[in-house]
mmCIF file of C-alpha atoms in Angstrom:
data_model
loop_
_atom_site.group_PDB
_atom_site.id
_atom_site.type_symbol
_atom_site.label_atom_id
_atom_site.label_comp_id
_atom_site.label_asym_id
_atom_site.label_seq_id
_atom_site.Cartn_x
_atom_site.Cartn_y
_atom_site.Cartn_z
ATOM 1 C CA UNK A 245 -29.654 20.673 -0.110
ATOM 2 C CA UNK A 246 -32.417 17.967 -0.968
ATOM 3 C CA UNK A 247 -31.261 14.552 0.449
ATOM 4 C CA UNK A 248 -31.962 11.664 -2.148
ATOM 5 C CA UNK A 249 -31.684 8.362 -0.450
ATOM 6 C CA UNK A 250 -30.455 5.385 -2.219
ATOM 7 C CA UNK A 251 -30.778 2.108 -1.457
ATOM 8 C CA UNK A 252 -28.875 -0.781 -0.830
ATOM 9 C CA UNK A 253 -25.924 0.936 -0.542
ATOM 10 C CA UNK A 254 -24.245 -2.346 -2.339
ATOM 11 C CA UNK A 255 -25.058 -5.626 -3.604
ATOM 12 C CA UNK A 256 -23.268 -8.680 -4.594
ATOM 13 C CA UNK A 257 -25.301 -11.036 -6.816
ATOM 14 C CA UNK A 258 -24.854 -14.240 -8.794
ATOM 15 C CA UNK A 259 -24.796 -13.588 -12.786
ATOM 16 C CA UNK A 260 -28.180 -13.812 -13.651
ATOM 17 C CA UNK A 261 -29.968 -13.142 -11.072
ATOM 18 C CA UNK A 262 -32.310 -10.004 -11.238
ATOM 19 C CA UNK A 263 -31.364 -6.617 -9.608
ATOM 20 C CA UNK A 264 -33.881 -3.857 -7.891
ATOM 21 C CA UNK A 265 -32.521 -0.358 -6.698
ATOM 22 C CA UNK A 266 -34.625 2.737 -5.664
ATOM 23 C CA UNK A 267 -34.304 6.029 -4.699
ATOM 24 C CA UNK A 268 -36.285 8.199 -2.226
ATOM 25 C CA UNK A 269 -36.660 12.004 -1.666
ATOM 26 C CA UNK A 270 -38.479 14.036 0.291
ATOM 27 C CA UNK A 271 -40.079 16.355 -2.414
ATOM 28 C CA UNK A 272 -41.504 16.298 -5.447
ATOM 29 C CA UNK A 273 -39.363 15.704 -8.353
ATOM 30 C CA UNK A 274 -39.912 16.538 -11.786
ATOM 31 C CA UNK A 275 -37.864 14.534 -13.576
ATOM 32 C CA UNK A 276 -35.738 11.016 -12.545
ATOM 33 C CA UNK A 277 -32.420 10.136 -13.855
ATOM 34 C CA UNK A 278 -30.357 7.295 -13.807
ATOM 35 C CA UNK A 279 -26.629 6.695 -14.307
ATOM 36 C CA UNK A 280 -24.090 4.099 -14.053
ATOM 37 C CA UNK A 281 -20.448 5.017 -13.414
ATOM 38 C CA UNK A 282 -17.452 2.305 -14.138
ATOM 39 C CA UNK A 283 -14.419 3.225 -12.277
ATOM 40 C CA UNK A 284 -12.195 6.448 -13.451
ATOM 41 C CA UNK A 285 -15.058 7.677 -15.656
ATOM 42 C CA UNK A 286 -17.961 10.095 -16.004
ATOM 43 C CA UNK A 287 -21.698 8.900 -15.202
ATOM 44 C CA UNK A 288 -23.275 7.700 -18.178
ATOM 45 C CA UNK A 289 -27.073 8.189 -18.387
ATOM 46 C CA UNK A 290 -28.800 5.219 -18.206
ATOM 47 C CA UNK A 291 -32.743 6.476 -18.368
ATOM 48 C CA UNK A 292 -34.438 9.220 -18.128
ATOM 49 C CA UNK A 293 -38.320 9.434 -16.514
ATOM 50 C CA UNK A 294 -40.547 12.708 -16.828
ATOM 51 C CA UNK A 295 -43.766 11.788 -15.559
ATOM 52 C CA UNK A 296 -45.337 10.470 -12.456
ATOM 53 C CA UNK A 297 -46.133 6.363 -12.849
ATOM 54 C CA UNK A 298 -43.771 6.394 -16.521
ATOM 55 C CA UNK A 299 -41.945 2.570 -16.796
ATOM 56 C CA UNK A 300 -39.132 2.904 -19.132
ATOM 57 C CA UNK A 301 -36.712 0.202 -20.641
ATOM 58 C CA UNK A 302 -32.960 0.551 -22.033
ATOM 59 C CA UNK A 303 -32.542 -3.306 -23.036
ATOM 60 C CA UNK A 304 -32.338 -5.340 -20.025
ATOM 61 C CA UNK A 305 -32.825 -2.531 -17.378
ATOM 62 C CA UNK A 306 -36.135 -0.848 -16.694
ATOM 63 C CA UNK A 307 -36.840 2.294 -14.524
ATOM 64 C CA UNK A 308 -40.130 3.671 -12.745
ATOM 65 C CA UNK A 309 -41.187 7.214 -11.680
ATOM 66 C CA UNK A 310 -43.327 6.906 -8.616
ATOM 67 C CA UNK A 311 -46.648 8.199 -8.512
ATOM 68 C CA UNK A 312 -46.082 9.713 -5.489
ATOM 69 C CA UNK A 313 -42.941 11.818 -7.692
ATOM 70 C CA UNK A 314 -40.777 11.296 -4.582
ATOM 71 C CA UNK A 315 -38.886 7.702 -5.446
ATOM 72 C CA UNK A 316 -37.473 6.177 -8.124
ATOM 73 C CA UNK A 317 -36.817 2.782 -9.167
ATOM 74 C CA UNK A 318 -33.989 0.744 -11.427
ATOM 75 C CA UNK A 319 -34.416 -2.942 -12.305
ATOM 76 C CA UNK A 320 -31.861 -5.049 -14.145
ATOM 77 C CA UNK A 321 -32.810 -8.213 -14.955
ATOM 78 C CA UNK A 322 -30.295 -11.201 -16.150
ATOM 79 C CA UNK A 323 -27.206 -9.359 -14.799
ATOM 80 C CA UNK A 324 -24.365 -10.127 -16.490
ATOM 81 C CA UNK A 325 -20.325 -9.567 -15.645
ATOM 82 C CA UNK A 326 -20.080 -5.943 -17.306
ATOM 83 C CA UNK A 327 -23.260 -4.390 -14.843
ATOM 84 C CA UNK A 328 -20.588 -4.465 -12.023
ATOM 85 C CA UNK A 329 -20.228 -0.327 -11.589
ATOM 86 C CA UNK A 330 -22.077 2.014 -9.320
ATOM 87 C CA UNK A 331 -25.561 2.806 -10.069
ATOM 88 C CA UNK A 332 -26.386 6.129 -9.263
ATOM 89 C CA UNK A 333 -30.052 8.800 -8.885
ATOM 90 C CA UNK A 334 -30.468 12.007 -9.743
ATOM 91 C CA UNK A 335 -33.670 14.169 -9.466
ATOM 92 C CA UNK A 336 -34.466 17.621 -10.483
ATOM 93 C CA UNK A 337 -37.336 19.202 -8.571
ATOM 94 C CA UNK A 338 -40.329 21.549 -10.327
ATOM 95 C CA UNK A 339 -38.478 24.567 -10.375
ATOM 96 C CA UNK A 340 -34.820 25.438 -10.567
ATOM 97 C CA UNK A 341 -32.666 23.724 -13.035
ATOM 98 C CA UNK A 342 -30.312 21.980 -9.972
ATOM 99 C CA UNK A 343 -30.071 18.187 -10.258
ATOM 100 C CA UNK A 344 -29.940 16.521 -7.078
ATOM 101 C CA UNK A 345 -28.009 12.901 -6.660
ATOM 102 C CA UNK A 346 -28.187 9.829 -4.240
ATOM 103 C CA UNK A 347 -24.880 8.675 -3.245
ATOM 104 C CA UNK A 348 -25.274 5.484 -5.727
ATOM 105 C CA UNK A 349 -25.485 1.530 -5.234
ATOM 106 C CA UNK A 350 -22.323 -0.265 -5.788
ATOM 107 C CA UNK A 351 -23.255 -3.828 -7.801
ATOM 108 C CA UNK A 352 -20.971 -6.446 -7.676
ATOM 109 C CA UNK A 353 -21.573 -9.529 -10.043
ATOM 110 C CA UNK A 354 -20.010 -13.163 -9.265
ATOM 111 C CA UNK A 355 -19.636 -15.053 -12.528
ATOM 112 C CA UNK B 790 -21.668 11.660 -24.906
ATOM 113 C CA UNK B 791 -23.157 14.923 -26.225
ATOM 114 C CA UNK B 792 -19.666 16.337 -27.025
ATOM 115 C CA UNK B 793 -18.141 17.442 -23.534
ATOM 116 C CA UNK B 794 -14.553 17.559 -23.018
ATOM 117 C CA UNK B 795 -12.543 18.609 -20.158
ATOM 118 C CA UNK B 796 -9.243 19.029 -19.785
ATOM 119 C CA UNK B 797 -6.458 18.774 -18.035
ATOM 120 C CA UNK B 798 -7.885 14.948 -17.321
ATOM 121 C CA UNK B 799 -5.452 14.905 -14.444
ATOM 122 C CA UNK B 800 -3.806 17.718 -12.420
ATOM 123 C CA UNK B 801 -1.472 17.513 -9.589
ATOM 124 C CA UNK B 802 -1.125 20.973 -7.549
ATOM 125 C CA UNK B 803 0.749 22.582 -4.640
ATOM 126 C CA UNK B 804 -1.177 24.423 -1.797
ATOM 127 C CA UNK B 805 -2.110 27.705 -2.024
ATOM 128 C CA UNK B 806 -1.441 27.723 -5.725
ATOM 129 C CA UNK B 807 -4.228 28.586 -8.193
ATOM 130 C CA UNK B 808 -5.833 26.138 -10.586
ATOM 131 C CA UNK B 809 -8.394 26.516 -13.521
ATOM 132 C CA UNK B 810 -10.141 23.677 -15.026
ATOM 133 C CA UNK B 811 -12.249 23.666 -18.484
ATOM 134 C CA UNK B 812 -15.161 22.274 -20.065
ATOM 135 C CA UNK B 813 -16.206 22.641 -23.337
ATOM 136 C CA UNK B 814 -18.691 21.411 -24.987
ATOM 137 C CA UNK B 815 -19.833 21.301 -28.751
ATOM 138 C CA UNK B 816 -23.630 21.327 -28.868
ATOM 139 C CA UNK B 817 -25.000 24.598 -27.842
ATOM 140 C CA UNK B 818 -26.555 24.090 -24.668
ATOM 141 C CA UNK B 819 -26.885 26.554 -22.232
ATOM 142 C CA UNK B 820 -26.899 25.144 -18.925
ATOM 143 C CA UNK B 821 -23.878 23.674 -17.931
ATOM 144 C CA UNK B 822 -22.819 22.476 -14.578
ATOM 145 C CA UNK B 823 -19.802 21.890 -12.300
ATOM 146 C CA UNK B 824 -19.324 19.161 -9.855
ATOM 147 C CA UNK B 825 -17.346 17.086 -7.073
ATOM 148 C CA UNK B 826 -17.203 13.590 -5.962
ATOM 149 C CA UNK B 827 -15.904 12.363 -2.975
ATOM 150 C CA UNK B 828 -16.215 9.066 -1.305
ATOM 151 C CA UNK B 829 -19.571 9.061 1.074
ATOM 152 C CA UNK B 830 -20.621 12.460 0.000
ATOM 153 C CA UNK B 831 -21.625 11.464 -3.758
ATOM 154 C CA UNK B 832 -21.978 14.645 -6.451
ATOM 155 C CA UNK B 833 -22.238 17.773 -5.283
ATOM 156 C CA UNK B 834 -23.231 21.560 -7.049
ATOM 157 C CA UNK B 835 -20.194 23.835 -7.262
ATOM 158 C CA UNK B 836 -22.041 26.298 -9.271
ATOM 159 C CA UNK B 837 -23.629 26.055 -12.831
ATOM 160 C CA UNK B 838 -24.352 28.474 -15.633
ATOM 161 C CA UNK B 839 -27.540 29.252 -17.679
ATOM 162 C CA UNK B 840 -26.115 31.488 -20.430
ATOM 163 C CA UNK B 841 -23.099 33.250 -21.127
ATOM 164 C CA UNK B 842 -22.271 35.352 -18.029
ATOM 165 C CA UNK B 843 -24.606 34.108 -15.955
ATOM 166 C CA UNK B 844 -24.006 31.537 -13.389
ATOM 167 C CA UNK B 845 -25.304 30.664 -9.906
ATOM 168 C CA UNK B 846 -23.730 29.423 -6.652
ATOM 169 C CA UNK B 847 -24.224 25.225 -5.796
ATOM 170 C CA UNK B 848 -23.995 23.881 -2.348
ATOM 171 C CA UNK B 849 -20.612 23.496 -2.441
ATOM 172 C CA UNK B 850 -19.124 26.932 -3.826
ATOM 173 C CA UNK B 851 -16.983 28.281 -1.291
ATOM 174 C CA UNK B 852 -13.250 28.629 -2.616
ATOM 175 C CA UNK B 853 -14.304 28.363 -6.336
ATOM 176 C CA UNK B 854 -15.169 30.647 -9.068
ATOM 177 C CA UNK B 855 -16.737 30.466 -12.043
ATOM 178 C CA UNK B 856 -16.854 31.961 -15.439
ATOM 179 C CA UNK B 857 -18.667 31.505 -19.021
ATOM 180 C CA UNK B 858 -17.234 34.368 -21.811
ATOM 181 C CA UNK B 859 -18.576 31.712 -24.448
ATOM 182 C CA UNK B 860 -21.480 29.129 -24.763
ATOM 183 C CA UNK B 861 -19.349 26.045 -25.299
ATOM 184 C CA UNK B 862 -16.635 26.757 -22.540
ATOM 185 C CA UNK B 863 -17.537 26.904 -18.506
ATOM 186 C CA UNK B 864 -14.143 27.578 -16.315
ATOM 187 C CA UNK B 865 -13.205 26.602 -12.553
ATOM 188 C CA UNK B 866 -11.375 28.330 -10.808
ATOM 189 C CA UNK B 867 -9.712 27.571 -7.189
ATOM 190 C CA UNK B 868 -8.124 30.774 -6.467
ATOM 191 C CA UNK B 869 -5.778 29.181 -4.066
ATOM 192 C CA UNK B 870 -5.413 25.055 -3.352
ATOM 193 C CA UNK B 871 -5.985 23.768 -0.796
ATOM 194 C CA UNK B 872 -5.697 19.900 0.356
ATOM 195 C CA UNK B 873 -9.740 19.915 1.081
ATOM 196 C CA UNK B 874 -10.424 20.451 -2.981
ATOM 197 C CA UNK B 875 -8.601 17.255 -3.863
ATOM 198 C CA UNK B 876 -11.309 15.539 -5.511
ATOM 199 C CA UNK B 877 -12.163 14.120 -8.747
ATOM 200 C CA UNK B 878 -14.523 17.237 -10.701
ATOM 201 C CA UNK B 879 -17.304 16.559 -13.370
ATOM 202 C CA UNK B 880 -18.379 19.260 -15.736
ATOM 203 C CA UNK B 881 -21.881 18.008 -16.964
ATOM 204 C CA UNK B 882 -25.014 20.112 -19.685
ATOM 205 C CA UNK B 883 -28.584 19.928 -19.480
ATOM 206 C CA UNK B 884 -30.003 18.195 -22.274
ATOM 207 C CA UNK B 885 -33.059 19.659 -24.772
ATOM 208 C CA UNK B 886 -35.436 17.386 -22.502
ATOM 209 C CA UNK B 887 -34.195 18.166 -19.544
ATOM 210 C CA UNK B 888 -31.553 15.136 -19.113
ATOM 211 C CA UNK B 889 -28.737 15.716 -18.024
ATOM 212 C CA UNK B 890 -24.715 14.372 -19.791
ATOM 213 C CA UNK B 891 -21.311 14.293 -18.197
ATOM 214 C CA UNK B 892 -18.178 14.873 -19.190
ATOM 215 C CA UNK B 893 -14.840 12.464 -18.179
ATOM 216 C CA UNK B 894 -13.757 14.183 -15.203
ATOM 217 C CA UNK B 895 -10.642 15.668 -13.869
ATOM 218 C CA UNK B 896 -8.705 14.206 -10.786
ATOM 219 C CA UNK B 897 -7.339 16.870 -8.896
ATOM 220 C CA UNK B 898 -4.897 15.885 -6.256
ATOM 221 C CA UNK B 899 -4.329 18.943 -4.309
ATOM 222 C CA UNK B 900 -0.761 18.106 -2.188
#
């Protein structure tokens, strides 16, 4: 299957400090999705991205398709005590309707 | 949270016994997905359906069946346990815009 890879695997960051994640594939993706998953529960979409260069905001976290349609990127600024989960990718390529994930970024926030 | 249950939320099983799990969802969509997550291997495909009766194998289908009589329920089925399919399984739709929504999850401890 199509490998997505995420990176950092995991950070640990002072509360408010600023937080970048991305997400790499070898092919072209159609569509970008982010989630964040708390412990014991189902992802929760965070943002979706359609189109090639698209910058999208949910509050204090803003997302980026690449223009090259094979990465991703997820920016939370201000981080705060509650963004401690694990921040995962998904990407769904041109054709097919199969989502494909990254193996997600595990955030850590010290008050 | 686009209206997808699944039950039972947590299942304990013997080996070699056979399990069904259930998803159901409440708006109409037709694609619907099942998944696993395990540590270091992230989610991955079990299979996923595109209309009632009509379903496709994932990358991870061996030892599990699928079926879809109605729009708003997807089954899965191990036909027989085994220790290897202890995992924690995510039912998830595609969205009108091509997002994607997941349900709670069931932890399945296969023993």
């Amino acid at each position: 299957g199509q490998q997505l890879n995420q990176s950092p695997q995991s950070m640990f960051i002072q509360e408010g400090e600023d937080v970048s994640m991305n997400c790499t594939s070898s092919s072209i993706f159609n569509t970008w999705l982010w989630y964040k998953q708390d412990p014991g529960e189902g992802p929760v979409l965070l943002i979706a991205l359609y189109k090639a260069g698209e910058l999208t905001s949910n509050g204090r976290l803003t997302a980026q398709f690449g223009i090259t349609r094979k990465d991703s990127f997820l920016n939370i600024s201000a981080s705060i005590p509650s963004d401690v989960g694990i921040y995962f990718c998904a990407g769904q390529l041109g054709t097919g309707n199969q989502f494909y994930f990254g193996t997600g970024t595990s955030l850590t926030v010290i008050p | 949270d686009a209206g997808i249950t699944q039950s039972p939320r947590h299942k304990v099983t013997e080996t070699g016994t056979p399990v069904t799990l259930r998803c159901h969802q409440t708006e109409n969509h037709r694609y619907m997905y099942w998944y696993r997550q395990d540590p270091g291997h992230g989610l991955r495909l079990i299979h996923y359906s595109y209309g009632v009766k009509d379903t496709d194998k994932g990358e991870v289908s061996d030892g599990y069946s699928v079926s879809r009589s109605k729009t708003e329920d997807f089954l899965l089925t191990l036909e027989s346990a085994t220790s290897s399919q202890t995992s924690v399984y995510f039912c998830a739709i595609k969205g009108r815009v091509g997002e994607q929504y997941f349900g709670p999850g069931t932890r399945l401890t296969v023993t």
